[in-house]
Amino acid sequence: MVRYATVIFAICSGLRSKELRFCNVNDIHINEGTWTVDVLHPKGEGKYGEEREAPIHPDAYPFLTRYFVARAKHVKEIGATTRALFLGTVPTDGYLASNTTRMYADKVSKETGIDVDLRKCRRTYGQRLVDAEVPISVVSVVMGHLSTRTTEQHYARVKHAVAVKEVAKTFERLRRNMKTRRCPKGSRACA
């Protein structure tokens, strides 16, 4: 179950491998039905990386709820003291090794026949937000990027069809506004 929880969490939180590995159970918050995770160990930690809060996509809620129950039961059974969200092999600190997260993704890939790469999970998260019409500036912030340029170049872009649709909406609004303007009596401009 932990392998799938790790992959689902990656897809639905957009966390980098290191960020995901060092999450604790108390880093997850539920506020008015929305789940978020505190990212306390970002890329560039101590240099340029900033702690942030990342929303968790609702698709993850049912499976992660089951995972949290199973995790709590397992921690109790083995007498572990760790607060790590995804338990490693050492019950005292309990964090996953980076090789373990890759191994989990590889096993999920093999079992499902779906290519699972944690970097692709992060890109999927960003693209799903953009596709849901979350502004790119907001996506950039929750993904921990310093600028929207990084987000657009490497993670998520507005699809061409969506951009055309948005411009068409704008043109329709402009056309309606032009029709509602009053023209001077006898003017040919509004005919």
mmCIF file with all atom_site columns, C-alpha atoms in Angstrom:
data_model
loop_
_atom_site.group_PDB
_atom_site.id
_atom_site.type_symbol
_atom_site.label_atom_id
_atom_site.label_alt_id
_atom_site.label_comp_id
_atom_site.label_asym_id
_atom_site.label_entity_id
_atom_site.label_seq_id
_atom_site.pdbx_PDB_ins_code
_atom_site.Cartn_x
_atom_site.Cartn_y
_atom_site.Cartn_z
_atom_site.occupancy
_atom_site.B_iso_or_equiv
_atom_site.pdbx_formal_charge
_atom_site.auth_seq_id
_atom_site.auth_comp_id
_atom_site.auth_asym_id
_atom_site.auth_atom_id
_atom_site.pdbx_PDB_model_num
ATOM 1   C CA . MET A 1 1   ? 0.000   0.000  0.000   1.00 0.00 ? 1   MET A CA 1
ATOM 2   C CA . VAL A 1 2   ? 2.846   2.392  0.818   1.00 0.00 ? 2   VAL A CA 1
ATOM 3   C CA . ARG A 1 3   ? 4.178   2.201  -2.764  1.00 0.00 ? 3   ARG A CA 1
ATOM 4   C CA . TYR A 1 4   ? 0.859   3.314  -4.210  1.00 0.00 ? 4   TYR A CA 1
ATOM 5   C CA . ALA A 1 5   ? 0.333   5.939  -1.498  1.00 0.00 ? 5   ALA A CA 1
ATOM 6   C CA . THR A 1 6   ? 3.741   7.417  -2.328  1.00 0.00 ? 6   THR A CA 1
ATOM 7   C CA . VAL A 1 7   ? 2.956   7.625  -6.040  1.00 0.00 ? 7   VAL A CA 1
ATOM 8   C CA . ILE A 1 8   ? -0.574  8.962  -5.510  1.00 0.00 ? 8   ILE A CA 1
ATOM 9   C CA . PHE A 1 9   ? 0.769   11.548 -3.099  1.00 0.00 ? 9   PHE A CA 1
ATOM 10  C CA . ALA A 1 10  ? 3.399   12.613 -5.660  1.00 0.00 ? 10  ALA A CA 1
ATOM 11  C CA . ILE A 1 11  ? 0.805   13.002 -8.438  1.00 0.00 ? 11  ILE A CA 1
ATOM 12  C CA . CYS A 1 12  ? -1.680  14.828 -6.227  1.00 0.00 ? 12  CYS A CA 1
ATOM 13  C CA . SER A 1 13  ? 0.690   17.123 -4.299  1.00 0.00 ? 13  SER A CA 1
ATOM 14  C CA . GLY A 1 14  ? 3.337   17.948 -6.894  1.00 0.00 ? 14  GLY A CA 1
ATOM 15  C CA . LEU A 1 15  ? 6.124   17.435 -4.364  1.00 0.00 ? 15  LEU A CA 1
ATOM 16  C CA . ARG A 1 16  ? 9.653   16.656 -5.441  1.00 0.00 ? 16  ARG A CA 1
ATOM 17  C CA . SER A 1 17  ? 11.106  13.331 -4.320  1.00 0.00 ? 17  SER A CA 1
ATOM 18  C CA . LYS A 1 18  ? 13.079  14.875 -1.423  1.00 0.00 ? 18  LYS A CA 1
ATOM 19  C CA . GLU A 1 19  ? 10.085  16.950 -0.314  1.00 0.00 ? 19  GLU A CA 1
ATOM 20  C CA . LEU A 1 20  ? 7.871   13.868 -0.327  1.00 0.00 ? 20  LEU A CA 1
ATOM 21  C CA . ARG A 1 21  ? 10.381  11.683 1.518   1.00 0.00 ? 21  ARG A CA 1
ATOM 22  C CA . PHE A 1 22  ? 10.705  14.105 4.443   1.00 0.00 ? 22  PHE A CA 1
ATOM 23  C CA . CYS A 1 23  ? 6.988   14.728 5.036   1.00 0.00 ? 23  CYS A CA 1
ATOM 24  C CA . ASN A 1 24  ? 5.611   13.968 8.472   1.00 0.00 ? 24  ASN A CA 1
ATOM 25  C CA . VAL A 1 25  ? 2.043   12.955 9.248   1.00 0.00 ? 25  VAL A CA 1
ATOM 26  C CA . ASN A 1 26  ? 1.485   16.243 11.078  1.00 0.00 ? 26  ASN A CA 1
ATOM 27  C CA . ASP A 1 27  ? 2.466   18.168 7.913   1.00 0.00 ? 27  ASP A CA 1
ATOM 28  C CA . ILE A 1 28  ? -0.929  17.250 6.405   1.00 0.00 ? 28  ILE A CA 1
ATOM 29  C CA . HIS A 1 29  ? -3.774  19.650 7.196   1.00 0.00 ? 29  HIS A CA 1
ATOM 30  C CA . ILE A 1 30  ? -7.479  19.577 6.413   1.00 0.00 ? 30  ILE A CA 1
ATOM 31  C CA . ASN A 1 31  ? -9.180  22.954 6.383   1.00 0.00 ? 31  ASN A CA 1
ATOM 32  C CA . GLU A 1 32  ? -12.793 23.266 5.247   1.00 0.00 ? 32  GLU A CA 1
ATOM 33  C CA . GLY A 1 33  ? -12.515 20.048 3.255   1.00 0.00 ? 33  GLY A CA 1
ATOM 34  C CA . THR A 1 34  ? -9.275  21.004 1.475   1.00 0.00 ? 34  THR A CA 1
ATOM 35  C CA . TRP A 1 35  ? -6.118  19.054 2.219   1.00 0.00 ? 35  TRP A CA 1
ATOM 36  C CA . THR A 1 36  ? -2.700  20.671 2.147   1.00 0.00 ? 36  THR A CA 1
ATOM 37  C CA . VAL A 1 37  ? 0.822   19.597 3.001   1.00 0.00 ? 37  VAL A CA 1
ATOM 38  C CA . ASP A 1 38  ? 3.532   21.738 4.549   1.00 0.00 ? 38  ASP A CA 1
ATOM 39  C CA . VAL A 1 39  ? 6.705   21.443 2.497   1.00 0.00 ? 39  VAL A CA 1
ATOM 40  C CA . LEU A 1 40  ? 9.347   21.989 5.152   1.00 0.00 ? 40  LEU A CA 1
ATOM 41  C CA . HIS A 1 41  ? 12.308  20.586 3.236   1.00 0.00 ? 41  HIS A CA 1
ATOM 42  C CA . PRO A 1 42  ? 12.141  22.206 -0.209  1.00 0.00 ? 42  PRO A CA 1
ATOM 43  C CA . LYS A 1 43  ? 14.648  21.898 -3.002  1.00 0.00 ? 43  LYS A CA 1
ATOM 44  C CA . GLY A 1 44  ? 17.404  24.406 -2.291  1.00 0.00 ? 44  GLY A CA 1
ATOM 45  C CA . GLU A 1 45  ? 16.732  24.199 1.446   1.00 0.00 ? 45  GLU A CA 1
ATOM 46  C CA . GLY A 1 46  ? 18.982  26.614 3.326   1.00 0.00 ? 46  GLY A CA 1
ATOM 47  C CA . LYS A 1 47  ? 19.892  28.447 0.123   1.00 0.00 ? 47  LYS A CA 1
ATOM 48  C CA . TYR A 1 48  ? 17.127  29.563 -2.201  1.00 0.00 ? 48  TYR A CA 1
ATOM 49  C CA . GLY A 1 49  ? 14.304  27.113 -1.442  1.00 0.00 ? 49  GLY A CA 1
ATOM 50  C CA . GLU A 1 50  ? 11.417  28.378 0.636   1.00 0.00 ? 50  GLU A CA 1
ATOM 51  C CA . GLU A 1 51  ? 9.023   26.437 2.797   1.00 0.00 ? 51  GLU A CA 1
ATOM 52  C CA . ARG A 1 52  ? 5.517   26.412 1.360   1.00 0.00 ? 52  ARG A CA 1
ATOM 53  C CA . GLU A 1 53  ? 2.092   24.870 1.636   1.00 0.00 ? 53  GLU A CA 1
ATOM 54  C CA . ALA A 1 54  ? 0.926   22.729 -1.281  1.00 0.00 ? 54  ALA A CA 1
ATOM 55  C CA . PRO A 1 55  ? -2.713  21.807 -1.919  1.00 0.00 ? 55  PRO A CA 1
ATOM 56  C CA . ILE A 1 56  ? -3.407  18.091 -2.351  1.00 0.00 ? 56  ILE A CA 1
ATOM 57  C CA . HIS A 1 57  ? -5.721  17.191 -5.239  1.00 0.00 ? 57  HIS A CA 1
ATOM 58  C CA . PRO A 1 58  ? -9.032  15.678 -4.015  1.00 0.00 ? 58  PRO A CA 1
ATOM 59  C CA . ASP A 1 59  ? -8.462  12.551 -6.136  1.00 0.00 ? 59  ASP A CA 1
ATOM 60  C CA . ALA A 1 60  ? -6.011  11.441 -3.443  1.00 0.00 ? 60  ALA A CA 1
ATOM 61  C CA . TYR A 1 61  ? -8.315  11.794 -0.436  1.00 0.00 ? 61  TYR A CA 1
ATOM 62  C CA . PRO A 1 62  ? -10.007 8.341  -0.453  1.00 0.00 ? 62  PRO A CA 1
ATOM 63  C CA . PHE A 1 63  ? -6.826  6.306  -0.909  1.00 0.00 ? 63  PHE A CA 1
ATOM 64  C CA . LEU A 1 64  ? -4.720  8.442  1.425   1.00 0.00 ? 64  LEU A CA 1
ATOM 65  C CA . THR A 1 65  ? -7.398  8.187  4.111   1.00 0.00 ? 65  THR A CA 1
ATOM 66  C CA . ARG A 1 66  ? -7.088  4.393  3.960   1.00 0.00 ? 66  ARG A CA 1
ATOM 67  C CA . TYR A 1 67  ? -3.304  4.700  3.931   1.00 0.00 ? 67  TYR A CA 1
ATOM 68  C CA . PHE A 1 68  ? -3.276  6.890  7.085   1.00 0.00 ? 68  PHE A CA 1
ATOM 69  C CA . VAL A 1 69  ? -5.320  4.262  8.952   1.00 0.00 ? 69  VAL A CA 1
ATOM 70  C CA . ALA A 1 70  ? -3.051  1.435  7.769   1.00 0.00 ? 70  ALA A CA 1
ATOM 71  C CA . ARG A 1 71  ? 0.073   3.479  8.579   1.00 0.00 ? 71  ARG A CA 1
ATOM 72  C CA . ALA A 1 72  ? -1.121  4.221  12.145  1.00 0.00 ? 72  ALA A CA 1
ATOM 73  C CA . LYS A 1 73  ? -1.868  0.527  12.692  1.00 0.00 ? 73  LYS A CA 1
ATOM 74  C CA . HIS A 1 74  ? 1.552   -0.497 11.337  1.00 0.00 ? 74  HIS A CA 1
ATOM 75  C CA . VAL A 1 75  ? 3.410   2.091  13.452  1.00 0.00 ? 75  VAL A CA 1
ATOM 76  C CA . LYS A 1 76  ? 1.639   0.819  16.560  1.00 0.00 ? 76  LYS A CA 1
ATOM 77  C CA . GLU A 1 77  ? 2.353   -2.842 15.693  1.00 0.00 ? 77  GLU A CA 1
ATOM 78  C CA . ILE A 1 78  ? 6.091   -2.313 15.233  1.00 0.00 ? 78  ILE A CA 1
ATOM 79  C CA . GLY A 1 79  ? 6.437   0.161  18.108  1.00 0.00 ? 79  GLY A CA 1
ATOM 80  C CA . ALA A 1 80  ? 7.892   2.852  15.847  1.00 0.00 ? 80  ALA A CA 1
ATOM 81  C CA . THR A 1 81  ? 8.508   6.380  17.073  1.00 0.00 ? 81  THR A CA 1
ATOM 82  C CA . THR A 1 82  ? 8.680   8.045  13.665  1.00 0.00 ? 82  THR A CA 1
ATOM 83  C CA . ARG A 1 83  ? 6.288   10.686 12.428  1.00 0.00 ? 83  ARG A CA 1
ATOM 84  C CA . ALA A 1 84  ? 7.385   10.129 8.812   1.00 0.00 ? 84  ALA A CA 1
ATOM 85  C CA . LEU A 1 85  ? 4.442   10.052 6.439   1.00 0.00 ? 85  LEU A CA 1
ATOM 86  C CA . PHE A 1 86  ? 6.062   7.273  4.402   1.00 0.00 ? 86  PHE A CA 1
ATOM 87  C CA . LEU A 1 87  ? 8.008   4.962  6.692   1.00 0.00 ? 87  LEU A CA 1
ATOM 88  C CA . GLY A 1 88  ? 11.501  3.853  5.902   1.00 0.00 ? 88  GLY A CA 1
ATOM 89  C CA . THR A 1 89  ? 13.219  0.814  7.309   1.00 0.00 ? 89  THR A CA 1
ATOM 90  C CA . VAL A 1 90  ? 14.482  2.421  10.543  1.00 0.00 ? 90  VAL A CA 1
ATOM 91  C CA . PRO A 1 91  ? 11.664  2.824  13.112  1.00 0.00 ? 91  PRO A CA 1
ATOM 92  C CA . THR A 1 92  ? 13.394  5.723  14.928  1.00 0.00 ? 92  THR A CA 1
ATOM 93  C CA . ASP A 1 93  ? 13.798  8.238  12.092  1.00 0.00 ? 93  ASP A CA 1
ATOM 94  C CA . GLY A 1 94  ? 11.792  6.322  9.541   1.00 0.00 ? 94  GLY A CA 1
ATOM 95  C CA . TYR A 1 95  ? 12.315  8.426  6.422   1.00 0.00 ? 95  TYR A CA 1
ATOM 96  C CA . LEU A 1 96  ? 12.478  6.803  3.004   1.00 0.00 ? 96  LEU A CA 1
ATOM 97  C CA . ALA A 1 97  ? 15.780  6.714  1.170   1.00 0.00 ? 97  ALA A CA 1
ATOM 98  C CA . SER A 1 98  ? 15.765  8.333  -2.269  1.00 0.00 ? 98  SER A CA 1
ATOM 99  C CA . ASN A 1 99  ? 16.452  4.938  -3.842  1.00 0.00 ? 99  ASN A CA 1
ATOM 100 C CA . THR A 1 100 ? 13.398  3.549  -2.076  1.00 0.00 ? 100 THR A CA 1
ATOM 101 C CA . THR A 1 101 ? 11.088  6.158  -3.603  1.00 0.00 ? 101 THR A CA 1
ATOM 102 C CA . ARG A 1 102 ? 12.441  5.309  -7.062  1.00 0.00 ? 102 ARG A CA 1
ATOM 103 C CA . MET A 1 103 ? 12.012  1.612  -6.322  1.00 0.00 ? 103 MET A CA 1
ATOM 104 C CA . TYR A 1 104 ? 8.397   2.222  -5.264  1.00 0.00 ? 104 TYR A CA 1
ATOM 105 C CA . ALA A 1 105 ? 7.685   4.091  -8.500  1.00 0.00 ? 105 ALA A CA 1
ATOM 106 C CA . ASP A 1 106 ? 9.361   1.318  -10.519 1.00 0.00 ? 106 ASP A CA 1
ATOM 107 C CA . LYS A 1 107 ? 7.287   -1.382 -8.801  1.00 0.00 ? 107 LYS A CA 1
ATOM 108 C CA . VAL A 1 108 ? 4.057   0.549  -9.367  1.00 0.00 ? 108 VAL A CA 1
ATOM 109 C CA . SER A 1 109 ? 5.074   0.930  -13.031 1.00 0.00 ? 109 SER A CA 1
ATOM 110 C CA . LYS A 1 110 ? 5.677   -2.782 -13.370 1.00 0.00 ? 110 LYS A CA 1
ATOM 111 C CA . GLU A 1 111 ? 2.432   -3.750 -11.605 1.00 0.00 ? 111 GLU A CA 1
ATOM 112 C CA . THR A 1 112 ? 0.225   -1.317 -13.523 1.00 0.00 ? 112 THR A CA 1
ATOM 113 C CA . GLY A 1 113 ? 1.967   -1.139 -16.881 1.00 0.00 ? 113 GLY A CA 1
ATOM 114 C CA . ILE A 1 114 ? 1.983   2.668  -16.533 1.00 0.00 ? 114 ILE A CA 1
ATOM 115 C CA . ASP A 1 115 ? 5.283   4.540  -16.720 1.00 0.00 ? 115 ASP A CA 1
ATOM 116 C CA . VAL A 1 116 ? 5.621   6.146  -13.282 1.00 0.00 ? 116 VAL A CA 1
ATOM 117 C CA . ASP A 1 117 ? 8.415   8.651  -12.799 1.00 0.00 ? 117 ASP A CA 1
ATOM 118 C CA . LEU A 1 118 ? 8.217   10.987 -9.799  1.00 0.00 ? 118 LEU A CA 1
ATOM 119 C CA . ARG A 1 119 ? 9.334   13.942 -11.945 1.00 0.00 ? 119 ARG A CA 1
ATOM 120 C CA . LYS A 1 120 ? 6.474   13.181 -14.326 1.00 0.00 ? 120 LYS A CA 1
ATOM 121 C CA . CYS A 1 121 ? 4.120   13.019 -11.347 1.00 0.00 ? 121 CYS A CA 1
ATOM 122 C CA . ARG A 1 122 ? 5.161   16.575 -10.493 1.00 0.00 ? 122 ARG A CA 1
ATOM 123 C CA . ARG A 1 123 ? 4.578   17.702 -14.078 1.00 0.00 ? 123 ARG A CA 1
ATOM 124 C CA . THR A 1 124 ? 1.187   15.986 -14.067 1.00 0.00 ? 124 THR A CA 1
ATOM 125 C CA . TYR A 1 125 ? 0.227   17.923 -10.935 1.00 0.00 ? 125 TYR A CA 1
ATOM 126 C CA . GLY A 1 126 ? 1.154   21.264 -12.499 1.00 0.00 ? 126 GLY A CA 1
ATOM 127 C CA . GLN A 1 127 ? -0.528  20.502 -15.815 1.00 0.00 ? 127 GLN A CA 1
ATOM 128 C CA . ARG A 1 128 ? -3.738  19.351 -14.123 1.00 0.00 ? 128 ARG A CA 1
ATOM 129 C CA . LEU A 1 129 ? -3.901  22.656 -12.248 1.00 0.00 ? 129 LEU A CA 1
ATOM 130 C CA . VAL A 1 130 ? -3.332  24.674 -15.429 1.00 0.00 ? 130 VAL A CA 1
ATOM 131 C CA . ASP A 1 131 ? -5.923  22.566 -17.269 1.00 0.00 ? 131 ASP A CA 1
ATOM 132 C CA . ALA A 1 132 ? -8.370  23.341 -14.451 1.00 0.00 ? 132 ALA A CA 1
ATOM 133 C CA . GLU A 1 133 ? -7.763  27.040 -15.232 1.00 0.00 ? 133 GLU A CA 1
ATOM 134 C CA . VAL A 1 134 ? -5.701  27.826 -12.144 1.00 0.00 ? 134 VAL A CA 1
ATOM 135 C CA . PRO A 1 135 ? -3.605  30.871 -13.123 1.00 0.00 ? 135 PRO A CA 1
ATOM 136 C CA . ILE A 1 136 ? 0.001   29.991 -13.946 1.00 0.00 ? 136 ILE A CA 1
ATOM 137 C CA . SER A 1 137 ? 1.200   32.474 -11.312 1.00 0.00 ? 137 SER A CA 1
ATOM 138 C CA . VAL A 1 138 ? -0.656  30.468 -8.642  1.00 0.00 ? 138 VAL A CA 1
ATOM 139 C CA . VAL A 1 139 ? 0.592   27.119 -9.976  1.00 0.00 ? 139 VAL A CA 1
ATOM 140 C CA . SER A 1 140 ? 4.137   28.468 -9.853  1.00 0.00 ? 140 SER A CA 1
ATOM 141 C CA . VAL A 1 141 ? 3.818   29.439 -6.182  1.00 0.00 ? 141 VAL A CA 1
ATOM 142 C CA . VAL A 1 142 ? 2.342   26.135 -4.974  1.00 0.00 ? 142 VAL A CA 1
ATOM 143 C CA . MET A 1 143 ? 5.009   24.217 -6.919  1.00 0.00 ? 143 MET A CA 1
ATOM 144 C CA . GLY A 1 144 ? 7.752   26.238 -5.228  1.00 0.00 ? 144 GLY A CA 1
ATOM 145 C CA . HIS A 1 145 ? 9.117   27.974 -8.316  1.00 0.00 ? 145 HIS A CA 1
ATOM 146 C CA . LEU A 1 146 ? 10.737  31.385 -8.116  1.00 0.00 ? 146 LEU A CA 1
ATOM 147 C CA . SER A 1 147 ? 9.130   32.457 -11.388 1.00 0.00 ? 147 SER A CA 1
ATOM 148 C CA . THR A 1 148 ? 6.368   31.424 -13.753 1.00 0.00 ? 148 THR A CA 1
ATOM 149 C CA . ARG A 1 149 ? 9.015   30.950 -16.427 1.00 0.00 ? 149 ARG A CA 1
ATOM 150 C CA . THR A 1 150 ? 10.239  27.748 -14.756 1.00 0.00 ? 150 THR A CA 1
ATOM 151 C CA . THR A 1 151 ? 6.680   26.486 -14.445 1.00 0.00 ? 151 THR A CA 1
ATOM 152 C CA . GLU A 1 152 ? 5.854   27.196 -18.081 1.00 0.00 ? 152 GLU A CA 1
ATOM 153 C CA . GLN A 1 153 ? 9.117   25.899 -19.534 1.00 0.00 ? 153 GLN A CA 1
ATOM 154 C CA . HIS A 1 154 ? 9.359   22.664 -17.597 1.00 0.00 ? 154 HIS A CA 1
ATOM 155 C CA . TYR A 1 155 ? 6.085   21.766 -15.890 1.00 0.00 ? 155 TYR A CA 1
ATOM 156 C CA . ALA A 1 156 ? 2.846   23.169 -17.212 1.00 0.00 ? 156 ALA A CA 1
ATOM 157 C CA . ARG A 1 157 ? 1.576   25.293 -20.067 1.00 0.00 ? 157 ARG A CA 1
ATOM 158 C CA . VAL A 1 158 ? -1.823  26.407 -21.209 1.00 0.00 ? 158 VAL A CA 1
ATOM 159 C CA . LYS A 1 159 ? -2.807  24.126 -24.063 1.00 0.00 ? 159 LYS A CA 1
ATOM 160 C CA . HIS A 1 160 ? -3.258  25.742 -27.459 1.00 0.00 ? 160 HIS A CA 1
ATOM 161 C CA . ALA A 1 161 ? -6.965  24.841 -27.712 1.00 0.00 ? 161 ALA A CA 1
ATOM 162 C CA . VAL A 1 162 ? -7.613  26.397 -24.285 1.00 0.00 ? 162 VAL A CA 1
ATOM 163 C CA . ALA A 1 163 ? -5.778  29.579 -25.283 1.00 0.00 ? 163 ALA A CA 1
ATOM 164 C CA . VAL A 1 164 ? -7.825  29.867 -28.501 1.00 0.00 ? 164 VAL A CA 1
ATOM 165 C CA . LYS A 1 165 ? -11.033 29.299 -26.512 1.00 0.00 ? 165 LYS A CA 1
ATOM 166 C CA . GLU A 1 166 ? -10.093 32.048 -24.032 1.00 0.00 ? 166 GLU A CA 1
ATOM 167 C CA . VAL A 1 167 ? -9.314  34.525 -26.828 1.00 0.00 ? 167 VAL A CA 1
ATOM 168 C CA . ALA A 1 168 ? -12.621 33.620 -28.522 1.00 0.00 ? 168 ALA A CA 1
ATOM 169 C CA . LYS A 1 169 ? -14.469 34.385 -25.247 1.00 0.00 ? 169 LYS A CA 1
ATOM 170 C CA . THR A 1 170 ? -12.743 37.758 -25.087 1.00 0.00 ? 170 THR A CA 1
ATOM 171 C CA . PHE A 1 171 ? -13.650 38.540 -28.695 1.00 0.00 ? 171 PHE A CA 1
ATOM 172 C CA . GLU A 1 172 ? -17.288 37.571 -28.045 1.00 0.00 ? 172 GLU A CA 1
ATOM 173 C CA . ARG A 1 173 ? -17.399 39.861 -25.009 1.00 0.00 ? 173 ARG A CA 1
ATOM 174 C CA . LEU A 1 174 ? -15.918 42.707 -27.099 1.00 0.00 ? 174 LEU A CA 1
ATOM 175 C CA . ARG A 1 175 ? -18.459 42.054 -29.870 1.00 0.00 ? 175 ARG A CA 1
ATOM 176 C CA . ARG A 1 176 ? -21.368 42.197 -27.383 1.00 0.00 ? 176 ARG A CA 1
ATOM 177 C CA . ASN A 1 177 ? -19.990 45.429 -25.917 1.00 0.00 ? 177 ASN A CA 1
ATOM 178 C CA . MET A 1 178 ? -19.773 46.977 -29.385 1.00 0.00 ? 178 MET A CA 1
ATOM 179 C CA . LYS A 1 179 ? -23.426 46.096 -30.121 1.00 0.00 ? 179 LYS A CA 1
ATOM 180 C CA . THR A 1 180 ? -24.650 47.653 -26.900 1.00 0.00 ? 180 THR A CA 1
ATOM 181 C CA . ARG A 1 181 ? -22.960 50.998 -27.521 1.00 0.00 ? 181 ARG A CA 1
ATOM 182 C CA . ARG A 1 182 ? -25.279 53.668 -28.781 1.00 0.00 ? 182 ARG A CA 1
ATOM 183 C CA . CYS A 1 183 ? -24.450 55.268 -32.074 1.00 0.00 ? 183 CYS A CA 1
ATOM 184 C CA . PRO A 1 184 ? -25.336 58.847 -32.935 1.00 0.00 ? 184 PRO A CA 1
ATOM 185 C CA . LYS A 1 185 ? -28.569 59.163 -34.866 1.00 0.00 ? 185 LYS A CA 1
ATOM 186 C CA . GLY A 1 186 ? -28.010 58.703 -38.585 1.00 0.00 ? 186 GLY A CA 1
ATOM 187 C CA . SER A 1 187 ? -24.488 57.311 -38.181 1.00 0.00 ? 187 SER A CA 1
ATOM 188 C CA . ARG A 1 188 ? -23.430 54.578 -40.603 1.00 0.00 ? 188 ARG A CA 1
ATOM 189 C CA . ALA A 1 189 ? -20.765 53.212 -38.183 1.00 0.00 ? 189 ALA A CA 1
ATOM 190 C CA . CYS A 1 190 ? -23.325 51.137 -36.233 1.00 0.00 ? 190 CYS A CA 1
ATOM 191 C CA . ALA A 1 191 ? -25.349 49.924 -39.198 1.00 0.00 ? 191 ALA A CA 1
#
